[in-house]
Tab-separated table of C-alpha atoms in Angstrom:
chain	number	residue	atom	x	y	z
A	1	MET	CA	131.199	140.162	127.270
A	2	HIS	CA	131.237	137.486	128.719
A	3	ILE	CA	128.755	137.418	131.337
A	4	PRO	CA	129.145	136.026	134.536
A	5	ASP	CA	126.392	133.238	136.639
A	6	GLY	CA	124.316	135.865	138.932
A	7	PHE	CA	123.396	138.127	135.943
A	8	LEU	CA	121.121	136.355	134.638
A	9	ASP	CA	117.392	134.433	136.107
A	10	ALA	CA	117.489	130.554	135.761
A	11	LYS	CA	114.735	131.367	133.313
A	12	THR	CA	117.180	132.933	131.076
A	13	PHE	CA	120.069	130.732	131.401
A	14	VAL	CA	118.118	127.724	130.964
A	15	ALA	CA	116.012	128.326	128.198
A	16	LEU	CA	119.536	130.210	126.837
A	17	ASP	CA	121.182	127.032	128.051
A	18	VAL	CA	118.583	124.399	125.616
A	19	VAL	CA	118.749	126.873	122.628
A	20	GLY	CA	122.561	127.253	122.289
A	21	ALA	CA	123.399	123.507	123.327
A	22	GLY	CA	120.933	123.092	120.058
A	23	PHE	CA	122.952	125.393	118.212
A	24	VAL	CA	126.129	123.699	118.911
A	25	ALA	CA	124.150	119.960	117.646
A	26	VAL	CA	123.592	121.314	114.131
A	27	ALA	CA	126.558	122.757	114.256
A	28	ALA	CA	128.406	119.654	114.935
A	29	ALA	CA	126.146	117.068	112.289
A	30	ARG	CA	126.394	119.927	109.465
A	31	ALA	CA	130.805	119.460	111.043
A	32	ARG	CA	130.498	115.475	110.486
A	33	ARG	CA	129.881	116.352	107.042
A	34	ALA	CA	130.816	119.610	105.392
A	35	LEU	CA	134.686	119.183	107.488
A	36	SER	CA	136.736	119.612	104.391
A	37	GLU	CA	140.394	117.881	105.264
A	38	ARG	CA	142.262	121.045	105.558
A	39	ALA	CA	139.850	122.722	108.070
A	40	VAL	CA	140.817	120.906	109.999
A	41	PRO	CA	144.351	122.568	111.689
A	42	LEU	CA	142.545	125.719	109.984
A	43	MET	CA	140.005	125.663	112.913
A	44	ALA	CA	142.568	124.550	115.671
A	45	VAL	CA	144.762	127.762	114.478
A	46	LEU	CA	141.345	129.729	114.624
A	47	ALA	CA	140.553	128.910	117.655
A	48	ALA	CA	144.199	129.277	119.454
A	49	PHE	CA	144.569	133.032	117.486
A	50	ILE	CA	140.486	133.555	118.838
A	51	PHE	CA	141.855	132.676	122.574
A	52	ALA	CA	144.829	134.572	122.275
A	53	SER	CA	143.781	137.989	121.681
A	54	GLN	CA	140.548	137.506	123.758
A	55	MET	CA	143.537	138.063	126.908
A	56	LEU	CA	144.326	141.108	124.852
A	57	ASN	CA	142.558	143.840	126.570
A	58	PHE	CA	142.808	147.414	124.730
A	59	PRO	CA	141.552	150.721	126.681
A	60	VAL	CA	138.573	152.615	124.894
A	61	ALA	CA	137.511	154.976	127.510
A	62	GLY	CA	138.242	156.123	130.454
A	63	GLY	CA	137.996	152.237	132.785
A	64	THR	CA	137.185	150.671	129.853
A	65	SER	CA	138.176	148.080	127.864
A	66	GLY	CA	137.743	146.204	125.445
A	67	HIS	CA	138.783	142.837	122.927
A	68	PHE	CA	138.813	140.923	119.776
A	69	ALA	CA	136.156	138.821	120.492
A	70	GLY	CA	136.906	136.899	116.593
A	71	GLY	CA	133.229	134.978	116.172
A	72	ALA	CA	132.824	137.163	112.544
A	73	LEU	CA	136.549	136.239	111.400
A	74	ALA	CA	135.956	132.827	111.980
A	75	ALA	CA	132.689	132.650	110.488
A	76	ILE	CA	133.930	134.512	107.173
A	77	ILE	CA	136.741	132.449	107.406
A	78	LEU	CA	134.883	129.432	107.968
A	79	GLY	CA	131.291	129.721	107.716
A	80	PRO	CA	128.454	130.445	110.025
A	81	TRP	CA	128.169	127.030	111.469
A	82	ALA	CA	132.363	125.451	111.823
A	83	ALA	CA	132.999	129.549	114.327
A	84	THR	CA	129.967	128.468	116.294
A	85	LEU	CA	132.155	125.127	116.897
A	86	VAL	CA	135.680	127.527	117.136
A	87	MET	CA	133.707	129.853	118.893
A	88	THR	CA	131.749	127.653	121.361
A	89	LEU	CA	134.909	125.640	122.540
A	90	VAL	CA	137.019	128.879	122.725
A	91	LEU	CA	133.626	130.044	125.565
A	92	VAL	CA	133.682	126.421	127.044
A	93	ILE	CA	137.518	126.736	128.305
A	94	GLN	CA	137.087	129.373	129.464
A	95	ALA	CA	134.865	128.967	132.097
A	96	LEU	CA	135.797	126.102	132.789
A	97	VAL	CA	139.400	126.240	133.327
A	98	PHE	CA	139.890	130.095	133.959
A	99	GLY	CA	136.086	131.342	135.401
A	100	ASP	CA	135.302	134.037	132.677
A	101	GLY	CA	132.339	133.832	131.918
A	102	GLY	CA	130.013	131.867	133.965
A	103	VAL	CA	129.129	128.020	133.730
A	104	LEU	CA	125.133	128.363	133.741
A	105	ALA	CA	125.531	131.537	132.231
A	106	LEU	CA	127.997	129.033	128.923
A	107	GLY	CA	124.471	128.790	127.125
A	108	ALA	CA	123.334	132.413	126.533
A	109	ASN	CA	127.335	133.345	126.350
A	110	VAL	CA	127.917	130.497	123.183
A	111	PHE	CA	124.579	131.843	121.692
A	112	ASN	CA	125.862	135.616	122.181
A	113	MET	CA	128.970	135.216	120.964
A	114	ALA	CA	129.900	131.359	119.383
A	115	VAL	CA	126.004	131.834	116.925
A	116	VAL	CA	124.912	135.987	117.049
A	117	THR	CA	128.221	137.255	115.980
A	118	PRO	CA	129.870	134.514	113.467
A	119	PHE	CA	126.099	134.648	112.113
A	120	VAL	CA	125.169	138.323	111.768
A	121	GLY	CA	129.282	138.761	110.901
A	122	TYR	CA	129.071	136.314	107.591
A	123	GLY	CA	125.097	137.516	106.624
A	124	LEU	CA	126.507	141.601	106.552
A	125	TYR	CA	130.031	140.562	104.722
A	126	ARG	CA	128.558	138.122	102.139
A	127	LEU	CA	125.331	140.966	101.698
A	128	ILE	CA	128.511	143.490	101.259
A	129	ARG	CA	130.629	141.655	98.742
A	130	ARG	CA	127.550	141.119	96.396
A	131	LEU	CA	126.841	144.896	95.996
A	132	TRP	CA	130.481	145.897	96.160
A	133	ARG	CA	133.150	143.535	95.390
A	134	ASN	CA	136.087	144.896	94.709
A	135	GLU	CA	139.802	145.095	96.820
A	136	ALA	CA	137.687	148.469	98.705
A	137	GLY	CA	134.300	146.371	99.024
A	138	ARG	CA	136.529	143.259	100.452
A	139	PHE	CA	137.700	145.549	103.937
A	140	VAL	CA	134.731	147.839	104.424
A	141	ALA	CA	132.424	144.618	104.595
A	142	SER	CA	135.140	142.442	107.087
A	143	PHE	CA	135.443	145.654	109.282
A	144	ALA	CA	131.060	146.146	109.378
A	145	ALA	CA	130.444	142.724	109.477
A	146	ALA	CA	132.855	141.845	112.707
A	147	TRP	CA	131.733	145.855	113.580
A	148	LEU	CA	128.203	144.938	113.816
A	149	ALA	CA	128.767	141.490	114.567
A	150	VAL	CA	130.272	142.699	118.350
A	151	VAL	CA	127.192	145.644	118.606
A	152	ALA	CA	124.449	143.006	117.209
A	153	ALA	CA	126.408	141.083	120.637
A	154	ALA	CA	125.856	143.367	122.703
A	155	SER	CA	122.424	144.054	121.774
A	156	THR	CA	121.601	140.727	122.681
A	157	CYS	CA	123.495	140.841	125.614
A	158	ALA	CA	121.271	143.514	127.569
A	159	VAL	CA	118.075	141.616	126.233
A	160	GLU	CA	118.623	139.468	128.614
A	161	LEU	CA	119.506	141.290	130.911
A	162	ALA	CA	116.231	143.196	130.846
A	163	ILE	CA	114.454	139.697	130.290
A	164	SER	CA	116.814	138.246	133.458
A	165	GLY	CA	115.021	141.506	135.827
A	166	THR	CA	118.312	142.301	136.047
A	167	ILE	CA	118.441	145.775	134.631
A	168	PRO	CA	115.776	147.482	132.342
A	169	LEU	CA	115.403	147.422	128.471
A	170	ALA	CA	115.402	151.338	128.339
A	171	VAL	CA	118.868	151.164	130.257
A	172	VAL	CA	120.526	148.664	129.657
A	173	LEU	CA	120.688	148.308	125.562
A	174	PRO	CA	122.086	152.031	125.108
A	175	ALA	CA	124.819	151.782	127.250
A	176	MET	CA	125.887	147.994	126.267
A	177	THR	CA	125.387	149.617	122.676
A	178	VAL	CA	127.623	152.769	122.827
A	179	VAL	CA	130.371	151.040	124.573
A	180	HIS	CA	130.080	148.040	122.487
A	181	ALA	CA	130.233	150.038	119.072
A	182	VAL	CA	133.247	151.695	120.162
A	183	ILE	CA	134.850	148.277	120.965
A	184	GLY	CA	133.736	147.163	117.590
A	185	VAL	CA	136.032	149.322	115.334
A	186	GLY	CA	138.777	147.295	116.929
A	187	GLU	CA	137.222	144.662	116.063
A	188	GLY	CA	136.736	145.306	112.812
A	189	LEU	CA	139.888	147.088	112.281
A	190	ILE	CA	141.521	143.865	113.618
A	191	THR	CA	139.376	141.193	111.296
A	192	ALA	CA	140.364	143.487	107.854
A	193	LEU	CA	143.683	143.735	108.244
A	194	ALA	CA	143.424	139.167	109.551
A	195	LEU	CA	141.613	138.738	106.520
A	196	GLY	CA	143.639	141.148	104.561
A	197	ALA	CA	147.209	139.143	106.341
A	198	LEU	CA	145.973	135.341	105.420
A	199	ARG	CA	144.866	136.665	101.749
A	200	ALA	CA	148.394	137.666	101.519
A	201	THR	CA	149.716	134.451	102.366
A	202	ARG	CA	147.785	131.924	101.586
A	203	PRO	CA	144.806	133.026	99.559
A	204	ASP	CA	143.234	129.517	99.206
A	205	LEU	CA	142.438	128.855	102.617
A	206	LEU	CA	139.447	131.869	102.250
A	207	GLU	CA	138.381	129.332	99.961
A	208	LEU	CA	137.184	126.732	102.690
A	209	ALA	CA	133.745	128.272	103.610
A	210	PRO	CA	130.629	127.050	102.051
A	211	GLY	CA	129.842	129.210	99.039
A	212	GLY	CA	132.363	129.877	97.654
A	213	GLY	CA	133.680	131.162	101.220
A	214	ALA	CA	135.796	134.571	101.835
A	215	ARG	CA	135.901	135.366	98.930
B	1	MET	CA	151.628	119.221	109.870
B	2	LYS	CA	152.004	122.422	107.810
B	3	LYS	CA	153.996	125.020	107.737
B	4	PHE	CA	151.302	127.312	107.776
B	5	THR	CA	149.935	125.670	111.120
B	6	TRP	CA	153.175	125.987	113.324
B	7	VAL	CA	153.895	129.558	112.303
B	8	ALA	CA	150.116	130.288	112.999
B	9	LEU	CA	150.797	128.163	116.570
B	10	ALA	CA	153.875	130.177	117.252
B	11	ALA	CA	151.503	133.327	116.381
B	12	ALA	CA	149.083	132.695	119.117
B	13	LEU	CA	151.563	131.812	121.393
B	14	PHE	CA	153.303	135.368	120.940
B	15	LEU	CA	150.204	137.232	121.571
B	16	GLY	CA	148.696	134.508	124.122
B	17	VAL	CA	152.544	133.934	126.111
B	18	ILE	CA	154.570	137.874	125.337
B	19	VAL	CA	151.224	140.316	124.842
B	20	SER	CA	149.323	138.953	127.366
B	21	PRO	CA	150.712	140.276	130.661
B	22	PHE	CA	150.809	143.576	128.967
B	23	ALA	CA	146.725	143.680	128.412
B	24	SER	CA	144.809	146.549	129.947
B	25	SER	CA	143.220	145.520	133.036
B	26	TRP	CA	140.396	147.739	132.885
B	27	LEU	CA	136.575	146.916	133.232
B	28	ASP	CA	135.004	145.266	129.882
B	29	GLY	CA	132.353	147.046	128.170
B	30	LEU	CA	129.903	144.407	129.774
B	31	GLU	CA	131.487	144.794	133.919
B	32	ARG	CA	131.712	148.741	133.228
B	33	VAL	CA	128.289	149.086	132.432
B	34	ALA	CA	127.560	146.716	135.154
B	35	GLN	CA	129.524	148.850	137.269
B	36	ALA	CA	127.628	151.872	136.301
B	37	LYS	CA	124.122	150.580	136.455
B	38	GLY	CA	124.926	149.462	139.856
B	39	PHE	CA	124.177	145.382	139.201
B	40	LEU	CA	128.103	144.583	138.815
B	41	GLY	CA	128.376	142.716	142.831
B	42	ARG	CA	125.786	140.036	141.432
B	43	GLY	CA	127.905	138.183	139.646
B	44	GLU	CA	130.681	138.296	141.960
B	45	GLY	CA	129.375	134.538	144.237
B	46	GLU	CA	131.339	131.656	145.221
B	47	PRO	CA	132.021	130.693	141.733
B	48	LEU	CA	130.034	126.877	140.788
B	49	VAL	CA	132.745	125.761	139.762
B	50	SER	CA	135.744	126.194	140.999
B	51	SER	CA	138.328	126.775	138.236
B	52	PRO	CA	141.935	126.050	137.984
B	53	VAL	CA	143.416	128.856	136.697
B	54	PRO	CA	141.266	131.952	138.571
B	55	ASP	CA	140.844	134.982	136.099
B	56	TYR	CA	143.362	134.050	133.650
B	57	ALA	CA	146.474	134.038	136.434
B	58	PHE	CA	148.230	130.868	137.202
B	59	PRO	CA	148.258	129.686	140.151
B	60	GLY	CA	150.910	130.001	143.245
B	61	VAL	CA	153.112	132.443	140.730
B	62	ARG	CA	153.963	135.255	142.743
B	63	GLY	CA	155.138	137.678	139.636
B	64	GLU	CA	150.849	138.629	138.387
B	65	ARG	CA	152.843	138.850	134.724
B	66	LEU	CA	154.623	136.078	134.690
B	67	ALA	CA	151.090	134.149	136.399
B	68	THR	CA	149.081	135.208	133.248
B	69	ALA	CA	152.075	134.860	130.792
B	70	LEU	CA	152.069	130.587	131.908
B	71	ALA	CA	147.892	131.165	131.926
B	72	GLY	CA	148.071	132.696	128.544
B	73	GLY	CA	150.571	130.192	127.414
B	74	LEU	CA	148.217	126.733	128.903
B	75	GLY	CA	144.856	128.174	126.851
B	76	THR	CA	146.330	129.016	123.519
B	77	ALA	CA	147.683	125.365	123.513
B	78	LEU	CA	144.801	123.773	125.291
B	79	THR	CA	142.854	125.069	122.927
B	80	PHE	CA	144.715	124.666	120.007
B	81	ALA	CA	144.161	120.502	121.048
B	82	VAL	CA	141.504	120.421	121.941
B	83	ALA	CA	139.891	122.098	119.322
B	84	PHE	CA	142.157	120.577	116.224
B	85	ALA	CA	140.711	116.695	118.305
B	86	LEU	CA	137.274	117.910	118.336
B	87	ALA	CA	137.688	118.842	114.265
B	88	ALA	CA	138.920	115.636	113.355
B	89	THR	CA	136.775	113.409	115.377
B	90	LEU	CA	133.607	114.647	113.909
B	91	ARG	CA	135.944	114.153	110.107
B	92	LYS	CA	136.496	110.765	110.708
B	93	ARG	CA	133.565	110.491	112.149
B	94	ARG	CA	131.123	111.023	109.152
B	95	ASN	CA	129.006	108.342	108.204
């Protein structure tokens, strides 16, 4: 869902560059206060894992592919603010080194994939966990959080394209939402399986997020 | 660094180097919508910043799969290193 330069008009990408920079500044300030020593290597590992996974496009329907995004996974493990930093770093490297996602559109991509996915994913995960505390609830919460995070980011992306005058909202919103509702199933499964594997091997790493983390 | 970090980094490198050359090259969700709705071409102008490794293919490497594997390895290692340095710096600069 990386927006290339040319899809958004100037008012939209400038506004989102400002908004994105604001979120990243707050995330950095919070990380400075709250980052535990054990979180440092975990953030690096998650960033590397998310970068590599984002290269792994899987086919979803005729001629269409999707890949894992990782914002919800990072947020469930690290908390949403640290996840914003991890996702932003991945997006910056993708844009500057690999030409994936526009440089002017970086703020838009940060907003969609480094702000919307972590916060939506984290919020829904915590909500479901509060209501459904057993093992099954854990799987459902991870899956649903990751699925909704991707669909929400796709919808925000559609709104940005519409505000830019690139395409009417009535056309792009359903199209983006439907495609990513399918891609989101992959996102949900990978997120739930990755959290399950982490819980089986290093459950202590799931206690890092503020407020009890991925319990 | 702890064992977990090395094992996890090795797993990420495995994905970035060994698996990535076999990923689907079909259009992703946004590109597909852009193609179907007729605005894909808007994103195909000359890039503002010329990236050193465009489209995840290491320049000057003939085999497509090898070029992708090298790009994946470089990107995964670079992301790990920069994230580690950034997180460590933020932690050190508190107060």
